[in-house]
């Protein structure tokens, strides 16, 4: 044992015992200088803390249970020489360094002779180790072979001490992926127990730690370090989560330590926990995306609103101009000073005034929606509950749509559910104006999506329930969660479950329905079902969002169910207060907010009328053949009437695809010659269904380049989007010029003439 004590003393001198003692893996040093007879029991010259607490390992080493040991010193004995000898040893008792660097014993893998970073089983007579551990008083030259060896060992020990106290995780791997060393930070990050490190004998241990989505990247990086011998740094995600339940991310850097012959000796890996930084980056990225999306939606809303306002504004401007010209054309009776007005002129004037009224109300509706949204966001949207008869409120609202339903030949049904009759709701207290506003929005949407269908039916259902519950399963409505959950006090603190009742209103149509992707954007402000919805059906994208807000403000919710090609059903319920009496003056029907008939709701069968104006000199006003490409029927009628009043000939196309079909029949098309229709210029709206103006003009320019169109076709764009980038986009698509709505006919006529003269021959 004297030599053993000297060995321990030597280890203490080089501060190695502390390193071994802090090793999280079981480590021991054997004293082979003791009696090595067949029946001998070898002593442990050193046991680190990790081994002392691993009773199962000690039991395996000793062949005796630890609880049978009297003290720790007794536990340090127990490894039989025969068992030790069976661990792949030479005949002279030394370990065989030519064997694999690790052996299995006690369920763990042990290093046999590695001193460089982690010591496992260390023999005082083992070749290279003996030069360091053996201390013979008569042969001092065996301490170290040279001063370089001494300095090398000191550097290794200093590196080990640095690694132990480093603030980052440090890992040392062999070329086969076997873990040779890992400091406490790495163990803490990966949650691998120290006693399990020996089981990590190849690169498969990455699969235990790394998230499956990042495993291939880690393996590729390992290949670069080991084969290409280049350092790498990258971020990867682990399987485990942080204490806050967030994904755990690490920054991993790795490089190869090379031997003198340029072969890889080991791979050094350092890891840093960057989970908080990644979380902060994700939060920042999400905020930026939200801000950009909000800005995109606002810009889109401004564009849509601008288009929706400019369209009717242009009609108002042109109708007023037209009425003015008609009035100026009247000549008083020279005898009595009276003016004789032809009946057709009166009809045209009345039609123009009605058109102005419709367009003005359309603009008012858009402005009302914007103001409602602004007040709702500011929490200033008022509710004015009052006693009313809910059945009369609904019926009065439905009357507003009678003319429109007849115009589009839509079958309009109103169904009173038995539940409403059972509740006997002659009088309730609610905000009748808001109820009408919501119902108007839903019916307006139903008309837009139904009017062009083969089967046109819209059904409004009125139900009532004493408790907040979904109606019959036949409706199968999916109610949306509240935008901002709030305390349910609805109209006042005096409301209770006893006097509350829930009114349900559902609007079912046989329209085209909604596809799966279109359903995602519903009920979001500034959003419509798809990017084509505004082009084909109009609207500002606020109606459903406002309905949702109003329903929640009144203690209810809104929902829908829709399948593509099968129609839709939209419905909401609100909370009302039961009343026993109704004041006599309130038994009369309440006035219903004016229903705005948008320009697209006008009767498409209304005949156009040509207004005779004061004859102009043909020499001063050349006659043009114009193709008007416009989807809005009122715009078509007004523009055509005004252009024809100037003497021009006008052909109508409802969208870009139809315009291309008409173009094939004109003199521009190759092979038609003089037999085709004469055409000087195309006046084309940019936003249209089926094919918009930009796509149409791109097709025209391509046909020109392909030689199917003989010469340049003049095209003037008309748009309600006034932003400069929209004008530039129109010109970039091939438009010769762009006119922004609203405009006077006196402004656009010279432009059409100028563009026509530039590219065509005017007859």
Coordinates of C-alpha atoms in Angstrom, one line a residue, residues 86 90 93 109 167 282 306 372 391 395 440 457 523 551 589 613-614 697 720:
X86 CA -10.7 -11.6 -17.4
X90 CA -1.9 -9.6 -21.1
X93 CA -0.9 -8.4 -16.0
X109 CA -18.4 1.1 -20.8
X167 CA -20.0 28.6 -19.0
X282 CA -39.7 34.5 -32.9
X306 CA -61.3 54.0 -52.8
X372 CA -68.8 51.8 -37.1
X391 CA -91.1 40.1 -35.4
X395 CA -90.4 41.9 -41.3
X440 CA -79.1 43.7 -43.8
X457 CA -83.5 30.9 -53.1
X523 CA -65.1 37.7 -40.3
X551 CA -73.3 40.2 -32.1
X589 CA -93.3 49.6 -37.0
X613 CA -78.1 67.0 -77.7
X614 CA -77.4 70.1 -79.7
X697 CA -54.2 43.8 -72.2
X720 CA -60.7 53.4 -59.0

